[in-house]
PDB file of C-alpha atoms in Angstrom:
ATOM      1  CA  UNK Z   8      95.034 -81.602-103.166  1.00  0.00           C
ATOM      2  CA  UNK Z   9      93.901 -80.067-106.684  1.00  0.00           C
ATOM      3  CA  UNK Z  10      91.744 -77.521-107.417  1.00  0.00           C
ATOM      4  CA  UNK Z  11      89.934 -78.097-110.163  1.00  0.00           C
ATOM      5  CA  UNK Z  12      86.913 -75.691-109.905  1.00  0.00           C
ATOM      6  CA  UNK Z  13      87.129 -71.688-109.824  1.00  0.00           C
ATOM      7  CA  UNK Z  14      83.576 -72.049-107.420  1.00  0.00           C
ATOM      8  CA  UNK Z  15      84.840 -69.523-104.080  1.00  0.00           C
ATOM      9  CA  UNK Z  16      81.229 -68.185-103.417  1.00  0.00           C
ATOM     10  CA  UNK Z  17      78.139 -69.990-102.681  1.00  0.00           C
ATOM     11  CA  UNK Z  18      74.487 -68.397-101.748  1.00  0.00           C
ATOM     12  CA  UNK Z  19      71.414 -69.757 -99.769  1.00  0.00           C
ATOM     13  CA  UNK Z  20      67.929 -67.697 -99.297  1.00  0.00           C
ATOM     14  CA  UNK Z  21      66.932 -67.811 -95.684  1.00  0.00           C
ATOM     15  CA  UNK Z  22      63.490 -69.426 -95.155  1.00  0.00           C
ATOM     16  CA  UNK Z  23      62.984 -69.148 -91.141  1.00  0.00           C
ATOM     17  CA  UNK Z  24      63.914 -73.173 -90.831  1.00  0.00           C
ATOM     18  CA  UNK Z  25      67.120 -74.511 -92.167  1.00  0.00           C
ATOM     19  CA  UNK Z  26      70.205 -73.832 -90.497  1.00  0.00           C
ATOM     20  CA  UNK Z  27      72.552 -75.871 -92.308  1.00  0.00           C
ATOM     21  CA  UNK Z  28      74.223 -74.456 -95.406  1.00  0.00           C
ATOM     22  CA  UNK Z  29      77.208 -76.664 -97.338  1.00  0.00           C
ATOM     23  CA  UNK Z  30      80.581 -75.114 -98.670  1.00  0.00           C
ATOM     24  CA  UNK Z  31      80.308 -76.824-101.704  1.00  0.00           C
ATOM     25  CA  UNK Z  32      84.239 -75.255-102.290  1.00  0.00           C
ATOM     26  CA  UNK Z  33      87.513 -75.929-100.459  1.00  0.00           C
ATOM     27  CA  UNK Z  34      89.000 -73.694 -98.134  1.00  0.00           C
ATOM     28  CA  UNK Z  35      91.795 -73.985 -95.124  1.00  0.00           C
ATOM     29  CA  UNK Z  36      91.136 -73.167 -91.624  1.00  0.00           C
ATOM     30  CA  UNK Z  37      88.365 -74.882 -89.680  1.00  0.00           C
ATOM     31  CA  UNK Z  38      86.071 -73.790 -86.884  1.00  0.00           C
ATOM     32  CA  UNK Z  39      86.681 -69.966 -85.937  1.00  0.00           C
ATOM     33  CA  UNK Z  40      89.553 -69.617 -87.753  1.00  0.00           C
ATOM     34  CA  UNK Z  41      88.251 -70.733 -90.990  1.00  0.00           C
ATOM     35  CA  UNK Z  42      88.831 -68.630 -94.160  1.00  0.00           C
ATOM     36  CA  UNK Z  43      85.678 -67.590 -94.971  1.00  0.00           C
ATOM     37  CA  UNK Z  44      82.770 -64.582 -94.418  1.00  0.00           C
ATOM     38  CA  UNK Z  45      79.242 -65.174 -94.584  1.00  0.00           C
ATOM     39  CA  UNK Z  46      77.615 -61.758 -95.423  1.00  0.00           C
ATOM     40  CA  UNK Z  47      73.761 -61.459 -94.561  1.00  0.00           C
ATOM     41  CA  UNK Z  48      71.628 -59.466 -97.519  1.00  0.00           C
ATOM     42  CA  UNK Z  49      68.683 -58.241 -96.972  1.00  0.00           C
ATOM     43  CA  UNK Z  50      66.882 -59.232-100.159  1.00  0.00           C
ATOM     44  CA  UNK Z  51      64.220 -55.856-100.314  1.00  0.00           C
ATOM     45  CA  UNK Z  52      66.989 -53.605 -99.714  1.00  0.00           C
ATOM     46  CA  UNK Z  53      70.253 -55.228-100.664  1.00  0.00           C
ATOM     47  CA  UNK Z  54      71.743 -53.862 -97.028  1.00  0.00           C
ATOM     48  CA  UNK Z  55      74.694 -56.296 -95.541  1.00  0.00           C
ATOM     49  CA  UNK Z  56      75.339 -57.128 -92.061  1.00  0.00           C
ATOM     50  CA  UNK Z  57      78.504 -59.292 -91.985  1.00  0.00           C
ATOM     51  CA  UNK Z  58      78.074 -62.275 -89.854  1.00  0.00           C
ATOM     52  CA  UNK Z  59      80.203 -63.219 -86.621  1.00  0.00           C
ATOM     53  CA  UNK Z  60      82.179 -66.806 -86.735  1.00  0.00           C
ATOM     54  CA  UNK Z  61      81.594 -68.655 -84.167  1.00  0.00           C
ATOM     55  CA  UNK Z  62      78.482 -66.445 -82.549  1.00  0.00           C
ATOM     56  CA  UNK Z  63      76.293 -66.057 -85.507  1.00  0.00           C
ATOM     57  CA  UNK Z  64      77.350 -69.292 -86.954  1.00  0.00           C
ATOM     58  CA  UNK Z  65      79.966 -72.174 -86.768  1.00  0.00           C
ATOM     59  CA  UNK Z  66      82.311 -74.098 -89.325  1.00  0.00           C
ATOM     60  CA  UNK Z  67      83.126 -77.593 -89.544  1.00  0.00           C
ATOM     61  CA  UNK Z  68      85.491 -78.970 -92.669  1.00  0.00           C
ATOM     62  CA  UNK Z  69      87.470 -77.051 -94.188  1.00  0.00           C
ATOM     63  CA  UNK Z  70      91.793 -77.516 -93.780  1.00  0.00           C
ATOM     64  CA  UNK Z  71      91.745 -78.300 -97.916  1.00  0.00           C
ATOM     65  CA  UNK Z  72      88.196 -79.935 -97.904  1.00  0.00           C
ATOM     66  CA  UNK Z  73      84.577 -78.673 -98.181  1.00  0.00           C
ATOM     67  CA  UNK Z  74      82.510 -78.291 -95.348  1.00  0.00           C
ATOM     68  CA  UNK Z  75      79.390 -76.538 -93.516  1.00  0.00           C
ATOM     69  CA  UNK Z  76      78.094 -73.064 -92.041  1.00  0.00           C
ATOM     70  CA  UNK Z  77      75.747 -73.797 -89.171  1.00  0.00           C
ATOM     71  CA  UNK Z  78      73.154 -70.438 -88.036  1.00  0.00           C
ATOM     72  CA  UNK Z  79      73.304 -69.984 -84.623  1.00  0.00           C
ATOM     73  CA  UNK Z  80      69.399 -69.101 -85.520  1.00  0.00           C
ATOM     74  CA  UNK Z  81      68.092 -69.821 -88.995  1.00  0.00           C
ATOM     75  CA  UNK Z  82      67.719 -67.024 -91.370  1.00  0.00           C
ATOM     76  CA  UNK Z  83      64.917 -65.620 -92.244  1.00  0.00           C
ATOM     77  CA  UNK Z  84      63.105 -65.778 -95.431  1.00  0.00           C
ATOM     78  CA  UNK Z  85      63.462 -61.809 -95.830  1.00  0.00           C
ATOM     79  CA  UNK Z  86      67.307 -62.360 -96.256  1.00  0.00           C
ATOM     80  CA  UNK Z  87      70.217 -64.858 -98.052  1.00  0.00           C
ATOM     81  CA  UNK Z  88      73.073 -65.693 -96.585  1.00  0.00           C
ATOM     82  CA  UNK Z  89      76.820 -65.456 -98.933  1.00  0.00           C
ATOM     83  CA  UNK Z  90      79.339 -67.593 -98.148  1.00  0.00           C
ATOM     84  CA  UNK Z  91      82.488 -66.384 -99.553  1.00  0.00           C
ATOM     85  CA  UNK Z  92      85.740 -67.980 -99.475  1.00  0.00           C
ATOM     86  CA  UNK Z  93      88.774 -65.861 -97.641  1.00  0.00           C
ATOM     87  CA  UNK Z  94      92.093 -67.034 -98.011  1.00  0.00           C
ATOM     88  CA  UNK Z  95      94.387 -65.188 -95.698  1.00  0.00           C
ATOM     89  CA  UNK Z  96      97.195 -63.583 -97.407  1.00  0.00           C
ATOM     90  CA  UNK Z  97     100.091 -64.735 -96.301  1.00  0.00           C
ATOM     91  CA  UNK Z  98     103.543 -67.491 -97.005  1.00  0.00           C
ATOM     92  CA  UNK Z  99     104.305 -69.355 -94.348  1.00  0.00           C
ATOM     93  CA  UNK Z 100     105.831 -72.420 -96.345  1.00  0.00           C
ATOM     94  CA  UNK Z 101     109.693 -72.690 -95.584  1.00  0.00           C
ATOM     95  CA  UNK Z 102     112.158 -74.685 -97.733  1.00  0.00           C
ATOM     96  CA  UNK Z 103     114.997 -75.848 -96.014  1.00  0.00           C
ATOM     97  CA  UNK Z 104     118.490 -76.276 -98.022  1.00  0.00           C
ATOM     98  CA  UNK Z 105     119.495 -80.005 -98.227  1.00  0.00           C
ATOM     99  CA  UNK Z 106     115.559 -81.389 -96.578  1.00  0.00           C
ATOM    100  CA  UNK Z 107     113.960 -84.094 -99.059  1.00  0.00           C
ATOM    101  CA  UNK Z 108     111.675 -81.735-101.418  1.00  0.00           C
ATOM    102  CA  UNK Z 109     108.343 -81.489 -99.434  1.00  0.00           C
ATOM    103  CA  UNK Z 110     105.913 -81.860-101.930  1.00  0.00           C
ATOM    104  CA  UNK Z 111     102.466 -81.939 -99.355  1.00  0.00           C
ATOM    105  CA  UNK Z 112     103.431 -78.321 -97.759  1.00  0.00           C
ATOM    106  CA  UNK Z 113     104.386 -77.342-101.582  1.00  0.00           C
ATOM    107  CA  UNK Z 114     101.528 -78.450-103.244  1.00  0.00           C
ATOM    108  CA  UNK Z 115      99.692 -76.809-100.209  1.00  0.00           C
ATOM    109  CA  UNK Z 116     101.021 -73.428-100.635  1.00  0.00           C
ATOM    110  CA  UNK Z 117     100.167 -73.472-104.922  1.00  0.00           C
ATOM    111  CA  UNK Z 118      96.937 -74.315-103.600  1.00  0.00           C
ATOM    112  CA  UNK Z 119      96.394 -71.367-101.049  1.00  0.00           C
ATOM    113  CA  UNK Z 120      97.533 -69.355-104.287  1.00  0.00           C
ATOM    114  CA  UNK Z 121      95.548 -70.195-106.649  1.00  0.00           C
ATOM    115  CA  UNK Z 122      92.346 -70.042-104.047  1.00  0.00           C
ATOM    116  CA  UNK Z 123      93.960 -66.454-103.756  1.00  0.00           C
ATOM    117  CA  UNK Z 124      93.801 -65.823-107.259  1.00  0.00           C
ATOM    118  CA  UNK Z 125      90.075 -66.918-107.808  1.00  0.00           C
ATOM    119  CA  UNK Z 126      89.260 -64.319-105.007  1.00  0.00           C
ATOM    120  CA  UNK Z 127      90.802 -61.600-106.246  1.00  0.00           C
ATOM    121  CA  UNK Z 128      89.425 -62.512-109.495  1.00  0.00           C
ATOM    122  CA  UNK Z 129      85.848 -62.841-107.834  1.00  0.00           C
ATOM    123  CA  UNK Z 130      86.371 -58.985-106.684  1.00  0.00           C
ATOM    124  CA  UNK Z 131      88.054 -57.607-110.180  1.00  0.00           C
ATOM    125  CA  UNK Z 132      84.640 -59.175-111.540  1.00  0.00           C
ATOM    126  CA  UNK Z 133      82.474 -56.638-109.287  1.00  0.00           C
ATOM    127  CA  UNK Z 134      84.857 -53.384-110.486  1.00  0.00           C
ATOM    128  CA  UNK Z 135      84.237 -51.122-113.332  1.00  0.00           C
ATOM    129  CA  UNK Z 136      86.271 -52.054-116.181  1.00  0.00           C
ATOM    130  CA  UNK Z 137      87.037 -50.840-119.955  1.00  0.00           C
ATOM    131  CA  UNK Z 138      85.881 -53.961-122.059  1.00  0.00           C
ATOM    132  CA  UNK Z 139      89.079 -55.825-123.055  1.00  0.00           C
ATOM    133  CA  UNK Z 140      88.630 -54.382-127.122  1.00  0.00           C
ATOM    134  CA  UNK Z 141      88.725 -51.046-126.002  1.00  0.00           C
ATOM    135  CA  UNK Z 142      91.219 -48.994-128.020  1.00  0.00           C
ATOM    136  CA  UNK Z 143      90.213 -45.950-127.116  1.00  0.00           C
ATOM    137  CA  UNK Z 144      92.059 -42.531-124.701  1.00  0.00           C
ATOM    138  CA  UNK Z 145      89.535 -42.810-121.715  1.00  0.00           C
ATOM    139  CA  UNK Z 146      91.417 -42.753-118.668  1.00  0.00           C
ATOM    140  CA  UNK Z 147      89.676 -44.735-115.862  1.00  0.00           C
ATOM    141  CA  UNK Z 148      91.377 -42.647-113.285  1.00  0.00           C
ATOM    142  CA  UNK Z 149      89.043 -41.606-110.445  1.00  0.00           C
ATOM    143  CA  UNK Z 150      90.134 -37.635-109.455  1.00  0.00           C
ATOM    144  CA  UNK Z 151      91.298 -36.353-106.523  1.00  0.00           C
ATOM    145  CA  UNK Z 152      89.567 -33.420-105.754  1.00  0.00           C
ATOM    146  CA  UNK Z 153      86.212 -35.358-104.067  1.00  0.00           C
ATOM    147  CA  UNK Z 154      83.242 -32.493-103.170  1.00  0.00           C
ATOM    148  CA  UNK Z 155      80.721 -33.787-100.289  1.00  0.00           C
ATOM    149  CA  UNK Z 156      77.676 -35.338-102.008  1.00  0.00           C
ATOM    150  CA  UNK Z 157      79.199 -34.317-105.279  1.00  0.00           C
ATOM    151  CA  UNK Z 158      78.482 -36.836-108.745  1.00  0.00           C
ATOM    152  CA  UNK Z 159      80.850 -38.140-110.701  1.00  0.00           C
ATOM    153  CA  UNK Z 160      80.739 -37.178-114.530  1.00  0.00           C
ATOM    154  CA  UNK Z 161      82.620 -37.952-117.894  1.00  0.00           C
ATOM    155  CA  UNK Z 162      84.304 -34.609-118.315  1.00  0.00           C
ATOM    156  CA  UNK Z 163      84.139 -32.037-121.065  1.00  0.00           C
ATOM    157  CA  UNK Z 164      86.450 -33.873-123.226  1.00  0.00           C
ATOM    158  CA  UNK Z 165      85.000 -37.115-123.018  1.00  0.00           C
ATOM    159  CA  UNK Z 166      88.110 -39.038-122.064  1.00  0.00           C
ATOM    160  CA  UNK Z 167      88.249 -39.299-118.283  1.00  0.00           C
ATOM    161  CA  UNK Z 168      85.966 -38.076-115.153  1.00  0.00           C
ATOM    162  CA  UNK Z 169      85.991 -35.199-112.987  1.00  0.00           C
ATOM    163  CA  UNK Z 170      83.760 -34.014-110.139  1.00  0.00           C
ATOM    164  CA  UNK Z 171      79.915 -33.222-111.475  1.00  0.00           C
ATOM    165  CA  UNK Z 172      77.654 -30.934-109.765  1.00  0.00           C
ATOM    166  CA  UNK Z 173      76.083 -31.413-106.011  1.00  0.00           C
ATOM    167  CA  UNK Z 174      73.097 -33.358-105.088  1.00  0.00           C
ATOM    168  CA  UNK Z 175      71.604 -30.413-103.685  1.00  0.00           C
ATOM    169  CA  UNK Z 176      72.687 -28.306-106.905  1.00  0.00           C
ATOM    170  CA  UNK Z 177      71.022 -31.280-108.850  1.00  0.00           C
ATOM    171  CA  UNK Z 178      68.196 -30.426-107.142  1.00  0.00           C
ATOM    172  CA  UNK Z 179      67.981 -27.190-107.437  1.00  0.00           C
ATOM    173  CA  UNK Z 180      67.976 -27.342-111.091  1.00  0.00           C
ATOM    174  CA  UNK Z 181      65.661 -29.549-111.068  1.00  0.00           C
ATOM    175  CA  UNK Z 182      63.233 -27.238-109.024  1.00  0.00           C
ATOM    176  CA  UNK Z 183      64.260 -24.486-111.676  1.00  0.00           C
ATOM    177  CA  UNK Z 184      63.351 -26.122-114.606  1.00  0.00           C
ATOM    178  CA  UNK Z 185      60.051 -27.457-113.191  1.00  0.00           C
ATOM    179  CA  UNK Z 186      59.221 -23.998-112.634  1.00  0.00           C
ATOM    180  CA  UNK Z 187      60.110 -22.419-115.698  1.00  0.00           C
ATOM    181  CA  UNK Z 188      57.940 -25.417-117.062  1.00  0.00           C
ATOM    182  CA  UNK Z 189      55.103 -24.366-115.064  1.00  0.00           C
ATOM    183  CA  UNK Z 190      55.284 -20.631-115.707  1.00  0.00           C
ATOM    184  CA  UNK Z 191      55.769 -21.125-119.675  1.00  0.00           C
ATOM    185  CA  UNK Z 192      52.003 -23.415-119.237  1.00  0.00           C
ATOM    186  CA  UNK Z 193      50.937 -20.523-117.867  1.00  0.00           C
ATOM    187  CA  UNK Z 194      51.854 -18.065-120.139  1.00  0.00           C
ATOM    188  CA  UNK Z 195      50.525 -20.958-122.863  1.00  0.00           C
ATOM    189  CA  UNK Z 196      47.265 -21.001-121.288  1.00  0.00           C
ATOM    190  CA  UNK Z 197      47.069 -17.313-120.740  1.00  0.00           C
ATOM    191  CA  UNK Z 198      47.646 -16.585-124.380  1.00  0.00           C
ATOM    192  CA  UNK Z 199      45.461 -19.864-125.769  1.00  0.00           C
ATOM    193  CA  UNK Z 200      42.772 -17.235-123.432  1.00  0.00           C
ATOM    194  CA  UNK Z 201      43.976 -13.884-125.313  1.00  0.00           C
ATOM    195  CA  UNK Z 202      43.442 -15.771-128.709  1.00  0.00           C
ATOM    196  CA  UNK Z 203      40.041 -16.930-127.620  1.00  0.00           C
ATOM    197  CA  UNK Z 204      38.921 -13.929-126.695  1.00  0.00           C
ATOM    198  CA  UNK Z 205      39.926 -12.155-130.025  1.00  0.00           C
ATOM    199  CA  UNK Z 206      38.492 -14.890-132.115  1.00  0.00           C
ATOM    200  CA  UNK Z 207      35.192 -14.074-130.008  1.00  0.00           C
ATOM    201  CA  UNK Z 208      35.252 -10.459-130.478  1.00  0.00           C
ATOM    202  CA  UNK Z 209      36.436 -11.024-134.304  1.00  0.00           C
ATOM    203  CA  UNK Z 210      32.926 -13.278-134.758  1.00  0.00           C
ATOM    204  CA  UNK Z 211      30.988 -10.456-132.838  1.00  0.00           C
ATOM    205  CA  UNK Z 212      32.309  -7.787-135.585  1.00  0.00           C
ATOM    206  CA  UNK Z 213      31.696 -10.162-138.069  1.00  0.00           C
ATOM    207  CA  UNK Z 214      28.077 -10.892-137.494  1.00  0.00           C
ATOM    208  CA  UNK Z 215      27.396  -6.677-136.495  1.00  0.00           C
ATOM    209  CA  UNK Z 216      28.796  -5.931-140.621  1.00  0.00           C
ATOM    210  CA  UNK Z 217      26.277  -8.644-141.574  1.00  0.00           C
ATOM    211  CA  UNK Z 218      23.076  -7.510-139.826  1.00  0.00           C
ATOM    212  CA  UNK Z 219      24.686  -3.895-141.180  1.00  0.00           C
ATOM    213  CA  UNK Z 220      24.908  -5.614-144.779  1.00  0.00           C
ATOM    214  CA  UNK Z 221      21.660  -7.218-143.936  1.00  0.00           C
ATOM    215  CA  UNK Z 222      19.570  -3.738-143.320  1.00  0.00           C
ATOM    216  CA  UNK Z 223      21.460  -2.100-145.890  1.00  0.00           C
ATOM    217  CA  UNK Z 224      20.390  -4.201-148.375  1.00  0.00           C
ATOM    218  CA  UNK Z 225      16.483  -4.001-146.980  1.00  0.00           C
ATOM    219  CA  UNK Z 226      16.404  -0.300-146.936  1.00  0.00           C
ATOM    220  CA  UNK Z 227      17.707  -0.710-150.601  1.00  0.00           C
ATOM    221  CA  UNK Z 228      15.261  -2.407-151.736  1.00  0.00           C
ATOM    222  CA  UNK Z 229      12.560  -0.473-150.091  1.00  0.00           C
ATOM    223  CA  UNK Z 230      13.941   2.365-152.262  1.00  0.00           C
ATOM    224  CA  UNK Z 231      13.602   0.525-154.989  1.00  0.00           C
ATOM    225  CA  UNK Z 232       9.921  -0.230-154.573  1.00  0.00           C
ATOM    226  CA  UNK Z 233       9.008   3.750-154.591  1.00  0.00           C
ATOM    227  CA  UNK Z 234       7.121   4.625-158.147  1.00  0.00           C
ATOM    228  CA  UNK Z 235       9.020   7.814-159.621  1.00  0.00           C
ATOM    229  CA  UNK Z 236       6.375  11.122-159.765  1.00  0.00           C
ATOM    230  CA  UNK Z 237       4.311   8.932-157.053  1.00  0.00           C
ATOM    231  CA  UNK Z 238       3.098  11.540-154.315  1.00  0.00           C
ATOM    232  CA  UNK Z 239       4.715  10.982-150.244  1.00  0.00           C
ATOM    233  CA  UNK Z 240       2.009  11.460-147.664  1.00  0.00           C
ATOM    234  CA  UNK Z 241       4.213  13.293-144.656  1.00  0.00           C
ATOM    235  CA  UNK Z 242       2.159  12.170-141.248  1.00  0.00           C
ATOM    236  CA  UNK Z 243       3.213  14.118-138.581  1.00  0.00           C
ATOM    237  CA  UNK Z 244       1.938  13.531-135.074  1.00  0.00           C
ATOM    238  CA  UNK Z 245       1.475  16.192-132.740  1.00  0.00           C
ATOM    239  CA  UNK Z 246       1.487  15.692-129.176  1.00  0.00           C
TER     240      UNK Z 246
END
């Protein structure tokens, strides 16, 4: 056979009904020893459960050809199924010295290589990769040195990674800075209080001078209003 597509993967969302889901994509192996793994996704979550051939589900087609997963119970509509093609890994083509060339088993074993080149192209595609352009000194390297719950950081120098800080330390600062946040409102508040305050006291002073400015300029005036050489009558009461 050829292959002419790169298709190895195929997806269906579960609806509670249909059980019958094509392999639009040709693999070998047939019934429970057919090259493939259906992987179960729960679609809220994105949690996998991977399937069991032959209890969970069963194959027909396959050997070179398309064919069909059948759900031992259909799937519900809270989850999809993957169907991903699985080709084992292995040679088992044998040439013998003098035999006519045989081109079927040949042309089979190009074919189980190429369908394990698409797969291990499929999985490259999910990996982290430096975009082919990059010219750059990162080193993708992942370190050694792994620390329980630990993160994973660009290091200091900005060309590889090294071990970060803890979720729990992550937390912790967290919890620090949240409260230094919340005492510096405090102190804000407690100050925007202070300046209140003075302003208050600042408009109490201000108004006492006036009502001082205000009588001094009343008791002026009363002294203006005395004649010169005009006589005082002095009243005293006695009790």
């Amino acid at each position: 056979m050829t292959l002419s597509s790169t298709t190895n993967t195929v997806s269906y969302n579960g609806d509670g009904s249909i059980t019958d889901f094509p392999v639009s994509y040709a693999f070998f192996g047939t019934g429970t020893s057919a090259e493939i793994e259906v992987i179960e996704v729960t679609i809220a979550t994105g949690a996998e459960a991977t399937k069991t051939n032959g209890t969970d589900y069963t194959v027909t087609g396959g050997e070179g050809t398309t064919g069909t997963v059948t759900a031992a119970t259909a799937p519900a509509a809270t989850v999809k199924w993957v169907i991903n093609r699985t080709t084992t890994q292995t040679q088992e083509t044998d040439y013998v010295e003098n035999d006519p060339f045989p081109a079927e088993s040949h042309e089979q074993a190009l074919d189980r290589l190429t369908m394990i080149s698409q797969e291990q192209e499929r999985a490259l595609g999910r990996t982290t990769q430096l975009p082919d352009g990059y010219t750059g000194n990162f080193d993708p390297t992942l370190p050694t040195s792994f620390t329980a719950n630990g993160s994973l950081v660009v290091n200091s120098g900005g060309d590889g990674w090294s071990i970060g800080p803890t979720t729990t330390e992550i937390i912790t600062y967290a919890t620090n800075a949240s409260n230094s946040a919340s005492a510096a409102s405090s102190s804000a508040s407690a100050a925007s209080s202070s300046a209140s305050a003075a302003s208050s006291s600042a408009s109490a002073a201000s108004a006492s001078a006036s009502a001082a400015a205000t009588s001094a300029s009343a008791a002026e005036a009363a002294a203006a209003s005395i004649t010169p050489g005009a006589s005082v009558g002095l009243v005293i009461a006695l009790s």
